[in-house]
mmCIF file of C-alpha atoms and ligand atoms in Angstrom:
data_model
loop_
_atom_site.group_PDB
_atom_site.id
_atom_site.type_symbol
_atom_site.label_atom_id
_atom_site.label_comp_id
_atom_site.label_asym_id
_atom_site.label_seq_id
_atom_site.Cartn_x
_atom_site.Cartn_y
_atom_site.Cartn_z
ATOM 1 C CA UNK Y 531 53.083 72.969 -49.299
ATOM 2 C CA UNK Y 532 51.264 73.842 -45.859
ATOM 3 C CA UNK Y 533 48.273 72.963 -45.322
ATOM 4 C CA UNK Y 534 45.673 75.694 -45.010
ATOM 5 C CA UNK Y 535 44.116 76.465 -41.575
ATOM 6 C CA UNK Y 536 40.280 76.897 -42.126
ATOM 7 C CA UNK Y 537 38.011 79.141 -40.413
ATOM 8 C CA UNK Y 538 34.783 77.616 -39.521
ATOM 9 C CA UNK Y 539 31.745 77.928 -38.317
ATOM 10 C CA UNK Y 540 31.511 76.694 -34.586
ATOM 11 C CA UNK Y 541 28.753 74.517 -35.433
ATOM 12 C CA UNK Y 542 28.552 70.845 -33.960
ATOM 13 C CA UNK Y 543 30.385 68.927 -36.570
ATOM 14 C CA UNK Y 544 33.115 71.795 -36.553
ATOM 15 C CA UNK Y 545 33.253 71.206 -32.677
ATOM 16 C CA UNK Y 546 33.782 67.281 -33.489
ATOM 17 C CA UNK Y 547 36.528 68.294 -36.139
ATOM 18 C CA UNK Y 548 38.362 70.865 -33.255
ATOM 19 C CA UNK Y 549 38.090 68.325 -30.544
ATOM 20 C CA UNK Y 550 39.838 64.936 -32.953
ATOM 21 C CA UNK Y 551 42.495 68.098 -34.197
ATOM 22 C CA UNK Y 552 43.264 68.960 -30.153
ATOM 23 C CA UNK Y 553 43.277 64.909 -29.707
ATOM 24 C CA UNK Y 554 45.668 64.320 -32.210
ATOM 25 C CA UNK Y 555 48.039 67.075 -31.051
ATOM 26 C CA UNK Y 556 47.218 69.875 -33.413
ATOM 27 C CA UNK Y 557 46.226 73.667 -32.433
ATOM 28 C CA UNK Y 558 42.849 74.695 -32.439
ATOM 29 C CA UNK Y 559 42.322 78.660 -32.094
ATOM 30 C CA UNK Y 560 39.119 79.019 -30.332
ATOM 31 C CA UNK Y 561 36.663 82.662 -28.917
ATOM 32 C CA UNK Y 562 36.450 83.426 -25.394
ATOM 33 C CA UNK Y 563 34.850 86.494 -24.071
ATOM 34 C CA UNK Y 564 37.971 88.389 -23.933
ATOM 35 C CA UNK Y 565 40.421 87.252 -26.800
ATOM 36 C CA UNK Y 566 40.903 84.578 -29.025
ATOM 37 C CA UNK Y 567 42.980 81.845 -27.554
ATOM 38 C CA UNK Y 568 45.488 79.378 -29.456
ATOM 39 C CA UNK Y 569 44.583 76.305 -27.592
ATOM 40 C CA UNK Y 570 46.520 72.712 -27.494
ATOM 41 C CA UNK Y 571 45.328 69.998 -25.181
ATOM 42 C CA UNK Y 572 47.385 70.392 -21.982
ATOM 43 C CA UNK Y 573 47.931 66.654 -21.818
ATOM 44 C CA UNK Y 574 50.369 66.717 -24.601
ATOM 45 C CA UNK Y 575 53.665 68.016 -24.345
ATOM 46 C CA UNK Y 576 54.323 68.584 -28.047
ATOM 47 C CA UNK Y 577 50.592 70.076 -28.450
ATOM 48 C CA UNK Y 578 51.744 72.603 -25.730
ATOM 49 C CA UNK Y 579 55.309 72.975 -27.079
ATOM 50 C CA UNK Y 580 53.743 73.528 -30.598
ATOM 51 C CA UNK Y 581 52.036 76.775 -28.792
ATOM 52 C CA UNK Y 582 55.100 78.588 -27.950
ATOM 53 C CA UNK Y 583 56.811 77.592 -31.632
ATOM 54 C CA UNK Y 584 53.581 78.384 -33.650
ATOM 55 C CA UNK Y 585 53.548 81.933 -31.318
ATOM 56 C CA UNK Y 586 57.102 82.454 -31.099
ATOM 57 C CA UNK Y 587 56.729 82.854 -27.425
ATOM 58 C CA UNK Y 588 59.693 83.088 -25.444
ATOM 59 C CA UNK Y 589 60.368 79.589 -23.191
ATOM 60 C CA UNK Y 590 59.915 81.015 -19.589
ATOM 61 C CA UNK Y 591 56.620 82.584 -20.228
ATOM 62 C CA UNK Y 592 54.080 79.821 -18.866
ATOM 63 C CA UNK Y 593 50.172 79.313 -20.311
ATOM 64 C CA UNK Y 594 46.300 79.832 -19.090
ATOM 65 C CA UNK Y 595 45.223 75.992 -18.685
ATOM 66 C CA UNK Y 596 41.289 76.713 -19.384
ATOM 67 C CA UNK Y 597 38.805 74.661 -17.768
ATOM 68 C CA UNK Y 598 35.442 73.591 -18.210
ATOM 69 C CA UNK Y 599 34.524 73.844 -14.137
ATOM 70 C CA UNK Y 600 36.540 74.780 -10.891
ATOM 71 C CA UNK Y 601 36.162 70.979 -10.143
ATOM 72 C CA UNK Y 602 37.897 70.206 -13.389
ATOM 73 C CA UNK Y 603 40.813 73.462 -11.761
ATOM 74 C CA UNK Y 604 40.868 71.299 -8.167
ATOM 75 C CA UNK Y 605 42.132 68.409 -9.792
ATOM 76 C CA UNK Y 606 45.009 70.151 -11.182
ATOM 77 C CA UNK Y 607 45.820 72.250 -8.670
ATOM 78 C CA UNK Y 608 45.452 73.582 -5.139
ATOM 79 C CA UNK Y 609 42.118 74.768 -5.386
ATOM 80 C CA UNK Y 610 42.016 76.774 -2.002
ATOM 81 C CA UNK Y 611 39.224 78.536 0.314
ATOM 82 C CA UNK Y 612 40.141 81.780 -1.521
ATOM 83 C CA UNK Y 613 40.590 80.293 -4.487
ATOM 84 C CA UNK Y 614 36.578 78.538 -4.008
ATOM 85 C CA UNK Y 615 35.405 81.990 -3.060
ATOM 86 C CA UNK Y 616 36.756 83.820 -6.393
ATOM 87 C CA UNK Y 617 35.393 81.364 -8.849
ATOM 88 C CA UNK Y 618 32.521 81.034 -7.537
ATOM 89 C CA UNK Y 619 31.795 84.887 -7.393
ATOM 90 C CA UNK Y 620 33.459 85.084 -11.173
ATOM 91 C CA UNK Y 621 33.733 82.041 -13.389
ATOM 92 C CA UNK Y 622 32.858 81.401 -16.135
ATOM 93 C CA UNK Y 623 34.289 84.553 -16.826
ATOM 94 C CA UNK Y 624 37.132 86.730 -16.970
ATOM 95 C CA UNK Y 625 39.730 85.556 -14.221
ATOM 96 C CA UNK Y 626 42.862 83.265 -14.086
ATOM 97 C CA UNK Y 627 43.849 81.928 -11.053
ATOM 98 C CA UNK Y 628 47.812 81.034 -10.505
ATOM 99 C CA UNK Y 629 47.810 78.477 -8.177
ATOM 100 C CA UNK Y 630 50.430 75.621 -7.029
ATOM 101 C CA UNK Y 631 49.947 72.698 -9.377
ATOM 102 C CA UNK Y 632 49.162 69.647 -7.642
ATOM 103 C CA UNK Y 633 51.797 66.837 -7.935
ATOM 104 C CA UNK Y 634 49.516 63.966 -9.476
ATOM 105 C CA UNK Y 635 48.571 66.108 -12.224
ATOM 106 C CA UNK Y 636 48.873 64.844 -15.695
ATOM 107 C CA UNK Y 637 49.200 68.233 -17.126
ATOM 108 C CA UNK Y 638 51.871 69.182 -19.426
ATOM 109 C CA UNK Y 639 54.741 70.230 -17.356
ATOM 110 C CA UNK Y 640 55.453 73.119 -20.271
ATOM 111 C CA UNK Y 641 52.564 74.934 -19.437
ATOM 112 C CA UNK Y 642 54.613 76.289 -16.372
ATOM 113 C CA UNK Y 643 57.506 77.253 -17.640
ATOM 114 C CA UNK Y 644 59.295 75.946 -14.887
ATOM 115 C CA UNK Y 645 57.501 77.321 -12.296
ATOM 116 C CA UNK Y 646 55.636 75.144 -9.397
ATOM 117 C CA UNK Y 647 52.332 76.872 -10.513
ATOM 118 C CA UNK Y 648 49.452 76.896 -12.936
ATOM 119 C CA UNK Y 649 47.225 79.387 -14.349
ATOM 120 C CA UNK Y 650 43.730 78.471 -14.647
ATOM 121 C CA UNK Y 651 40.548 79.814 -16.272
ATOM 122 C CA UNK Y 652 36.700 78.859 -16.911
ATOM 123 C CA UNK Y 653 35.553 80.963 -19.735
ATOM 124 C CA UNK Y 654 32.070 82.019 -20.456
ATOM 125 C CA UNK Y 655 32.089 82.315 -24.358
ATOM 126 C CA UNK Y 656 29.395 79.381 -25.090
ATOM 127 C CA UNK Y 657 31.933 78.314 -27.858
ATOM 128 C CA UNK Y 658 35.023 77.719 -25.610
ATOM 129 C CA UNK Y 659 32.854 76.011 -23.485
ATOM 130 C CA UNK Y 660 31.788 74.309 -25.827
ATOM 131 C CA UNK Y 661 35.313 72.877 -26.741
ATOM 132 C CA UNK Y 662 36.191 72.360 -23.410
ATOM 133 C CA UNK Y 663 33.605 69.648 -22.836
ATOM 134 C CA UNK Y 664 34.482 67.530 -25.615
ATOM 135 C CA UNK Y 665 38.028 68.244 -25.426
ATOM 136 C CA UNK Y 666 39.224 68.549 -22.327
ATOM 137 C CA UNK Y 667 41.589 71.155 -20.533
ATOM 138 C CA UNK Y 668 42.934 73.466 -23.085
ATOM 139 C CA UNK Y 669 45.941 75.193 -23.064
ATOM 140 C CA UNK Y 670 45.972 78.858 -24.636
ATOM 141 C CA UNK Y 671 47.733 81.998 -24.538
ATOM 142 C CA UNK Y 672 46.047 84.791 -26.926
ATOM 143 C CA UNK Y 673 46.369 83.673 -30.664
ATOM 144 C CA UNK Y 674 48.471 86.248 -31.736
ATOM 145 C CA UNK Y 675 52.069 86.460 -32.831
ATOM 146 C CA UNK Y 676 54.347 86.563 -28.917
ATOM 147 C CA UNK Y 677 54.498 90.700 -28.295
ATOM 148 C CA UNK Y 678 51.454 91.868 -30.683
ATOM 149 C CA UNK Y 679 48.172 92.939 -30.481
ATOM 150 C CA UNK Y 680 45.647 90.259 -29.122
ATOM 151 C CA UNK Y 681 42.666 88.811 -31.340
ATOM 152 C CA UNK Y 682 39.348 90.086 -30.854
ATOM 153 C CA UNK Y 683 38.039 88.681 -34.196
ATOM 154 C CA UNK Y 684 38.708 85.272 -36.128
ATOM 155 C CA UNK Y 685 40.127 86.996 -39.019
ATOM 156 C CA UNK Y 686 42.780 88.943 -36.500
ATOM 157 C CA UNK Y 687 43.821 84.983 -35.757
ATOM 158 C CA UNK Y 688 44.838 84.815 -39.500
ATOM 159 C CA UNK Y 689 46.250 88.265 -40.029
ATOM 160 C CA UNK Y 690 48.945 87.535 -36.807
ATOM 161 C CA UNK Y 691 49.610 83.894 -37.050
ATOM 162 C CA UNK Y 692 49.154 82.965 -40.616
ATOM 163 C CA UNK Y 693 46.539 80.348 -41.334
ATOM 164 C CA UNK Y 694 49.372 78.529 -43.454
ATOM 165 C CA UNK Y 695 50.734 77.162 -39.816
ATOM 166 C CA UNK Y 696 51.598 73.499 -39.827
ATOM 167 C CA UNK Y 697 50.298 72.894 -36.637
ATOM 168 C CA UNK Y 698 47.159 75.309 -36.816
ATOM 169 C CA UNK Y 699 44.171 73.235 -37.997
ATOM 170 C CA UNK Y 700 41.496 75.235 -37.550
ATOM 171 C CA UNK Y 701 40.130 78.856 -36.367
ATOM 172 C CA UNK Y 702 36.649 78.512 -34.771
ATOM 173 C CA UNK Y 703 34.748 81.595 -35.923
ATOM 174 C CA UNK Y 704 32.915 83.185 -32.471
ATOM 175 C CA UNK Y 705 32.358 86.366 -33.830
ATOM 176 C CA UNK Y 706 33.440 89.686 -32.215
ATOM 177 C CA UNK Y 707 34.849 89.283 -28.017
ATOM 178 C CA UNK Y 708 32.394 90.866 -26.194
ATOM 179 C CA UNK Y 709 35.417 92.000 -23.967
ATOM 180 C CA UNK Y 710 37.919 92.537 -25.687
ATOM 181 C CA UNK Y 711 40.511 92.708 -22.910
ATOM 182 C CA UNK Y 712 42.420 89.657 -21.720
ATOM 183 C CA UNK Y 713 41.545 88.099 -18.318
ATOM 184 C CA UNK Y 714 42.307 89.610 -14.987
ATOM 185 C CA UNK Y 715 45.600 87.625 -13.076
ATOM 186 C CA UNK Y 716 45.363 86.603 -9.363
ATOM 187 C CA UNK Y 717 48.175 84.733 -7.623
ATOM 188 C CA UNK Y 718 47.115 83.218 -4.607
ATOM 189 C CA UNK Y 719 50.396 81.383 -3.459
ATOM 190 C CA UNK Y 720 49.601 78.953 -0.372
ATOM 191 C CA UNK Y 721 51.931 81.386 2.231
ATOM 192 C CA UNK Y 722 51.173 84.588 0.683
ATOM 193 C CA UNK Y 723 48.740 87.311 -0.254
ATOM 194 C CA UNK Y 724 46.563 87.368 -2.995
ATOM 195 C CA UNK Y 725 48.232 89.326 -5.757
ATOM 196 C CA UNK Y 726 47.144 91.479 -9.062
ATOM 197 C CA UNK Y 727 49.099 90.078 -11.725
ATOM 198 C CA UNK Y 728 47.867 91.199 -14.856
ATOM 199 C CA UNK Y 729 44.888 93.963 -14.415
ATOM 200 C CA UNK Y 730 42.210 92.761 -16.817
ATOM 201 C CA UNK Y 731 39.024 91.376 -18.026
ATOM 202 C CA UNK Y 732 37.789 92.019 -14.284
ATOM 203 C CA UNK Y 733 38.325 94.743 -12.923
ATOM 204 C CA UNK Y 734 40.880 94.374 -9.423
ATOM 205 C CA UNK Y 735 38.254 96.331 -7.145
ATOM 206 C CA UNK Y 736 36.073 93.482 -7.840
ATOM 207 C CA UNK Y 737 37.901 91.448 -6.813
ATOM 208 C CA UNK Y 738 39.292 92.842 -3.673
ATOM 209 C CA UNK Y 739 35.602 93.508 -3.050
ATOM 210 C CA UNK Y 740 35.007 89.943 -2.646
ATOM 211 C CA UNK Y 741 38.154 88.981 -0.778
ATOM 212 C CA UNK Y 742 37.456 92.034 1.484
ATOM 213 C CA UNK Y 743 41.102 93.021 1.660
ATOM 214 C CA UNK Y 744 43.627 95.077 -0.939
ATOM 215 C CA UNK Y 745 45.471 93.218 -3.371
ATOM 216 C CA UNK Y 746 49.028 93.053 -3.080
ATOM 217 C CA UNK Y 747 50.756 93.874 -6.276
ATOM 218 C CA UNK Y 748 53.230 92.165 -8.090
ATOM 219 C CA UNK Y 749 56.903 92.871 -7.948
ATOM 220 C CA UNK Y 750 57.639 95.597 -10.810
ATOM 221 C CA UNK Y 751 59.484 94.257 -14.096
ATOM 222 C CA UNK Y 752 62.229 96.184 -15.338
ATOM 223 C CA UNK Y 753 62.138 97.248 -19.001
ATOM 224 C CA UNK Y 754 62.527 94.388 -21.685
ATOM 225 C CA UNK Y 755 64.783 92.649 -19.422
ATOM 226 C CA UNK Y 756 64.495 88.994 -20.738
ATOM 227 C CA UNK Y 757 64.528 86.864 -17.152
ATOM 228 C CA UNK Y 758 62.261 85.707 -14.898
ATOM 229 C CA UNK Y 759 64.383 86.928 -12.043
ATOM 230 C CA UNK Y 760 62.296 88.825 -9.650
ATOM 231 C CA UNK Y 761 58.926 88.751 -11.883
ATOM 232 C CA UNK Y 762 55.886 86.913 -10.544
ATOM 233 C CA UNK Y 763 54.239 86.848 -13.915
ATOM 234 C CA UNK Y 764 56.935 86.115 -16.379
ATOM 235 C CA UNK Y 765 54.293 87.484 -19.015
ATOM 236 C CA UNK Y 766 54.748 91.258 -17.899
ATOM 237 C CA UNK Y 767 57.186 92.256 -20.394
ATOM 238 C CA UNK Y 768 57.668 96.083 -20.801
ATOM 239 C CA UNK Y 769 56.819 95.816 -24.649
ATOM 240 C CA UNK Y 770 53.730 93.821 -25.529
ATOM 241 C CA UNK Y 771 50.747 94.351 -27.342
ATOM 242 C CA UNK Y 772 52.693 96.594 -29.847
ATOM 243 C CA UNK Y 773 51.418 97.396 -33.283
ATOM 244 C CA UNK Y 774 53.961 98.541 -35.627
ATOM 245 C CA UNK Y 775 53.376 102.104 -36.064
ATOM 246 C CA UNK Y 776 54.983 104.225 -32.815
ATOM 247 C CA UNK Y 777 52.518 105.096 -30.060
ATOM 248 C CA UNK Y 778 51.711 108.329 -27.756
ATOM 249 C CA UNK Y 779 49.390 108.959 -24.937
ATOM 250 C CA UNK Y 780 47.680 110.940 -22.603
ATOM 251 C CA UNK Y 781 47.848 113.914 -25.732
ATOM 252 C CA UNK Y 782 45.012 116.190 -26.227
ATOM 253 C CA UNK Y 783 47.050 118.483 -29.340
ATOM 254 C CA UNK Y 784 47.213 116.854 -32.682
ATOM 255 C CA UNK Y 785 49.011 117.291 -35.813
ATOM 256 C CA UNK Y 786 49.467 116.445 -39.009
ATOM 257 C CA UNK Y 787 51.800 113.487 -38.227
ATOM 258 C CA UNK Y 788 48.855 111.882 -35.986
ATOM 259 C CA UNK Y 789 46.472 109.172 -36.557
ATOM 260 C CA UNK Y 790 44.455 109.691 -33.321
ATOM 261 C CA UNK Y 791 42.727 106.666 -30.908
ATOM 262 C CA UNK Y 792 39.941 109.421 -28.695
ATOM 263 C CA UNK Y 793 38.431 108.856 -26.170
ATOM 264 C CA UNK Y 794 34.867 110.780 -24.991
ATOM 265 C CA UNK Y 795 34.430 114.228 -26.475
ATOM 266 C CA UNK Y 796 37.184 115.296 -28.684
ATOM 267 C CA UNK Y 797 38.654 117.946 -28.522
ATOM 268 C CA UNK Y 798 39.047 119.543 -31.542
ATOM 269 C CA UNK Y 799 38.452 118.249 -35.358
ATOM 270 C CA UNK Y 800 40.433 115.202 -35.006
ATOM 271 C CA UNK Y 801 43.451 114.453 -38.388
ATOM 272 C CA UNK Y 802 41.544 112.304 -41.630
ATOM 273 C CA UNK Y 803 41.200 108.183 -40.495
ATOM 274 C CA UNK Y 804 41.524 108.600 -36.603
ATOM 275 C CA UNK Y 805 38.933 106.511 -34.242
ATOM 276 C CA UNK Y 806 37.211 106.900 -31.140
ATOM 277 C CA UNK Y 807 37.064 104.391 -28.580
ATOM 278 C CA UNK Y 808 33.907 105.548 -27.345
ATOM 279 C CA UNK Y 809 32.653 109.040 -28.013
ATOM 280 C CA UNK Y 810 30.146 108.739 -24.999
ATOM 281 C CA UNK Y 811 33.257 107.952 -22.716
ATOM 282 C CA UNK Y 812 32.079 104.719 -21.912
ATOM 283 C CA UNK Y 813 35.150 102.574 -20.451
ATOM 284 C CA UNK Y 814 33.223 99.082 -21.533
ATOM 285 C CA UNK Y 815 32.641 99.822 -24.978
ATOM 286 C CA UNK Y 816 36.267 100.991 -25.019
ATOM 287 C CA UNK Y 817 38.003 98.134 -24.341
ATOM 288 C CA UNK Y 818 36.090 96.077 -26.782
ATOM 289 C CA UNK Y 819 37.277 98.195 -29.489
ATOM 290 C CA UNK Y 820 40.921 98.810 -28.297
ATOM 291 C CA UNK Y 821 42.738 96.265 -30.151
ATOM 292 C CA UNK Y 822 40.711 95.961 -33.235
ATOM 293 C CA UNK Y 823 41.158 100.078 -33.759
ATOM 294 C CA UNK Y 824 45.108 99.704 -32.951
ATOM 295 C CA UNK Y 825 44.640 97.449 -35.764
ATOM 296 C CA UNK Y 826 43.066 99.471 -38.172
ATOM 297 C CA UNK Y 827 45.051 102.452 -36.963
ATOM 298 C CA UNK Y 828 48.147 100.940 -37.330
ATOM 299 C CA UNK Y 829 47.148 99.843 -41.101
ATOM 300 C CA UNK Y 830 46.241 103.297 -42.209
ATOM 301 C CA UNK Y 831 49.280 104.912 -40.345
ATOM 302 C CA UNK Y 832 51.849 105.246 -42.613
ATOM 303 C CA UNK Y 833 54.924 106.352 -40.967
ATOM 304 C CA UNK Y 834 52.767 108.323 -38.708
ATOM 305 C CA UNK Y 835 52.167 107.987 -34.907
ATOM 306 C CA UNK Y 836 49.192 106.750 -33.356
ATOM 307 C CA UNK Y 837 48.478 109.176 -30.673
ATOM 308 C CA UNK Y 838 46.081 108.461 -27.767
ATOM 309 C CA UNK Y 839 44.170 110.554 -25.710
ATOM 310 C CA UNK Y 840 43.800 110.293 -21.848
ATOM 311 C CA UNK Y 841 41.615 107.358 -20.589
ATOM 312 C CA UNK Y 842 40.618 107.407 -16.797
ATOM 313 C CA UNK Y 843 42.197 104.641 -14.318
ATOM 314 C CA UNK Y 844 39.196 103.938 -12.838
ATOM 315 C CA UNK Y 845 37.131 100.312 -13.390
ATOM 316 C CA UNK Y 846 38.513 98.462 -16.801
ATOM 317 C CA UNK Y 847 40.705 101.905 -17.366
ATOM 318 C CA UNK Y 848 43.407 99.960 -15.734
ATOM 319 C CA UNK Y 849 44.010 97.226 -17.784
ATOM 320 C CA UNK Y 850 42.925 99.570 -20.830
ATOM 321 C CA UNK Y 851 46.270 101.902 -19.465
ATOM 322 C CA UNK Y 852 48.457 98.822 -19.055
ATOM 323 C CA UNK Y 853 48.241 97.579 -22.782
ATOM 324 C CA UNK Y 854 48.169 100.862 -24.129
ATOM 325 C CA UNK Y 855 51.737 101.479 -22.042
ATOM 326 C CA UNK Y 856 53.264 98.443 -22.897
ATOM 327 C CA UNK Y 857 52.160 99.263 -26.435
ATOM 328 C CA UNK Y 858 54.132 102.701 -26.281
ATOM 329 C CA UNK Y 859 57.205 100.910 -24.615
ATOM 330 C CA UNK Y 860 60.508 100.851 -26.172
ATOM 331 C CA UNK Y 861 60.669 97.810 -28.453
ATOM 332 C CA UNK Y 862 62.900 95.285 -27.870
HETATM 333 O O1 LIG U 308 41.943 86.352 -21.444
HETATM 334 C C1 LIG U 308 42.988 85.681 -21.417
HETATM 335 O O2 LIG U 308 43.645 85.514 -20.384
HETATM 336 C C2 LIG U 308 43.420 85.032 -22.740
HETATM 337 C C3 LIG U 308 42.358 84.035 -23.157
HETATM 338 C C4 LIG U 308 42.744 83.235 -24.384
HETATM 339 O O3 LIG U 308 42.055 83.189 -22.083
HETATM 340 N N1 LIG U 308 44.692 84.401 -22.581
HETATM 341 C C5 LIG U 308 45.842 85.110 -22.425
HETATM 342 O O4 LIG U 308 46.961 84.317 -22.343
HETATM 343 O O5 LIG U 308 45.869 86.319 -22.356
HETATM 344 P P1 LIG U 308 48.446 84.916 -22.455
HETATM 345 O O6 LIG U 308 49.339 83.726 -22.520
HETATM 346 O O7 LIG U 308 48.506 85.859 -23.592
HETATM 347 O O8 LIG U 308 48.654 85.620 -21.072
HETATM 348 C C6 LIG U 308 48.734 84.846 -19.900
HETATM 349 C C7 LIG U 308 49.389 85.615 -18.800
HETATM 350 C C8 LIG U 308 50.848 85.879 -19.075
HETATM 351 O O9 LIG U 308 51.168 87.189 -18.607
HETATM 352 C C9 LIG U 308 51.555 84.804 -18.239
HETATM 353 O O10 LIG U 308 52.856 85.171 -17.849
HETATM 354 C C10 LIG U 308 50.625 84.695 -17.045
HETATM 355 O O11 LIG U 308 49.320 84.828 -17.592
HETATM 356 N N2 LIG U 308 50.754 83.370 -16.402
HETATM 357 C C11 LIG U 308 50.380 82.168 -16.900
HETATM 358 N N3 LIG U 308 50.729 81.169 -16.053
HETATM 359 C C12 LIG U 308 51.316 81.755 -14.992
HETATM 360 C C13 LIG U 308 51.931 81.262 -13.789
HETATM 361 N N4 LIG U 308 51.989 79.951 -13.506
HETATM 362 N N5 LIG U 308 52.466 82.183 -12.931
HETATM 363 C C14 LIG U 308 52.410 83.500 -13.204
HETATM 364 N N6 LIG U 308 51.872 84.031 -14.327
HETATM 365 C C15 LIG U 308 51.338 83.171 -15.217
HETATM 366 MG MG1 LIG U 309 48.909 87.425 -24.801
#
């Protein structure tokens, strides 16, 4: 039999239990202010291999390495000027920084994929922080089955991985993300501009804001097409974030066959068990509930579509627009 994965309570003794389970190899699944991460100490190269099994993430799609500091991020990597001037302005928070890996570092080599670089993040959630003291750099992608919805609640960890997981020791419970959106992702490659990623967590006019220039952006991925050929972040598959049930935006008519995600005022009486993101419009509040109501959309569905109604591009509206179109993208 497997051994059950326990949620706890991220109280001190829990935090002792997470950090000998990360030190021994095993996955912890941890809160951060934007989603639950599945985190393996990035020392170990069958912690971090565990990750991709225990996701079923595909090979070439390299990991977040989160940190408790950008000192702890300069020792791994090339921690540039621009680099110095972004986490400062941001961390802890919401940004990952790809950045070439330095050569000395004792980080798992599988965190890259095969790429020269490394992602890196300081997260704000007191929890992960927490963690990372005692335990050292973490890696963590979200903690959610490869090409599903991300975890904005401990119990979401369960429902997508299955606490029955081998390698999964424990869920630290950190209550609700307060963002709800993953992180923001900036390359800054030593010859080239800085480039947008993944929009996110932080919104990309911040960010250009503080580098005082416009961000390049990253070379377009073609649908489901399964190589890294061409694509800066490997992790910008066409489908992603899908829930089960089949998706439509930008609609403002609804029928019978709709369960309906709104946003703002709605437009009309909206079909029996549809949501609103935020019925004051407000683009924050929104993206903390997006996953959790494709969740409980997709549960009540029923062979009917979820249909979403038109969300503004401006501020977190980007990322909010890029989930929500790689959730209505042709599965695989
Ligand atoms: O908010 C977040 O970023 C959450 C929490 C747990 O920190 N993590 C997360 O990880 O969303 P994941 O693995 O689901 O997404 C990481 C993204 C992927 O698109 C991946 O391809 C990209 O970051 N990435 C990681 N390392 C990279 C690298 N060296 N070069 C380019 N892209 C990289
Ligand atoms: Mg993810």
């Amino acid at each position: 039999m497997t051994e059950q994965a326990d949620i706890l309570q991220p109280l001190p003794d829990a935090l002792d239990k997470a950090s000998a389970a990360l030190a021994s190899g095993r996955l912890v699944a941890f809160p951060t202010e934007t989603v639950y991460g599945l985190g393996a100490s990035a020392m170990i190269d069958e912690a971090v291999a565990a990750i991709f099994e225990a996701k079923g993430r595909p090979h070439f799609n390299p990991l977040i390495v989160h940190v408790p500091d950008s000192a702890t991020a300069a020792q791994h990597t090339v921690f540039d000027e621009r680099a110095s001037l972004l986490a400062d302005t941001f961390w802890p928070g919401g940004l990952t920084l790809v950045l070439p890996r330095r050569p000395d570092t004792p980080i798992s080599l599988l965190v890259s994929a095969g790429l020269d670089t490394m992602a890196v993040r300081c997260p704000a959630h007191p929890v992960a922080h927490a963690l990372l003291e005692r335990a050292g750099p973490l890696a963590a992608p979200s903690a959610n089955a490869s090409g599903k919805l991300s975890p904005t609640q401990a119990t979401h960890v369960a429902a997508s991985l299955g606490t029955g997981h081998g390698h999964l020791a424990m869920v630290l419970d950190g209550g609700e993300c307060a963002i709800g959106l993953e992180s923001t992702v900036i390359g800054l490659p030593l010859d080239g501009p800085a480039t947008l990623l993944r929009p996110g967590a932080v919104p990309g006019e911040d960010v250009e804001a503080v580098l005082g220039y416009a961000l390049a952006k990253a070379a377009p991925h073609t649908p489901n097409d399964d190589s890294t050929q061409g694509r800066s972040s490997p992790g910008q598959l066409a489908s992603h974030y899908a829930p089960d049930a089949p998706i439509v935006l930008n609609a403002t008519q609804f029928d019978e066959n709709d369960v309906v995600l709104a946003f703002g005022a709605e437009p009309c009486p909206l079909p029996k068990g549809s949501l609103n993101l935020s019925p004051s419009g407000n683009l924050r509040e929104a993206a903390a509930h997006l996953f959790s109501m494709l969740r409980l959309l997709d549960a009540v569905a029923h062979g009917k579509r979820i249909t979403v109604m038109p969300i503004p591009m401006d501020g977190l509206g980007t990322a909010i627009n890029d989930r929500l179109t790689r959730a209505a993208a042709p599965r695989p």
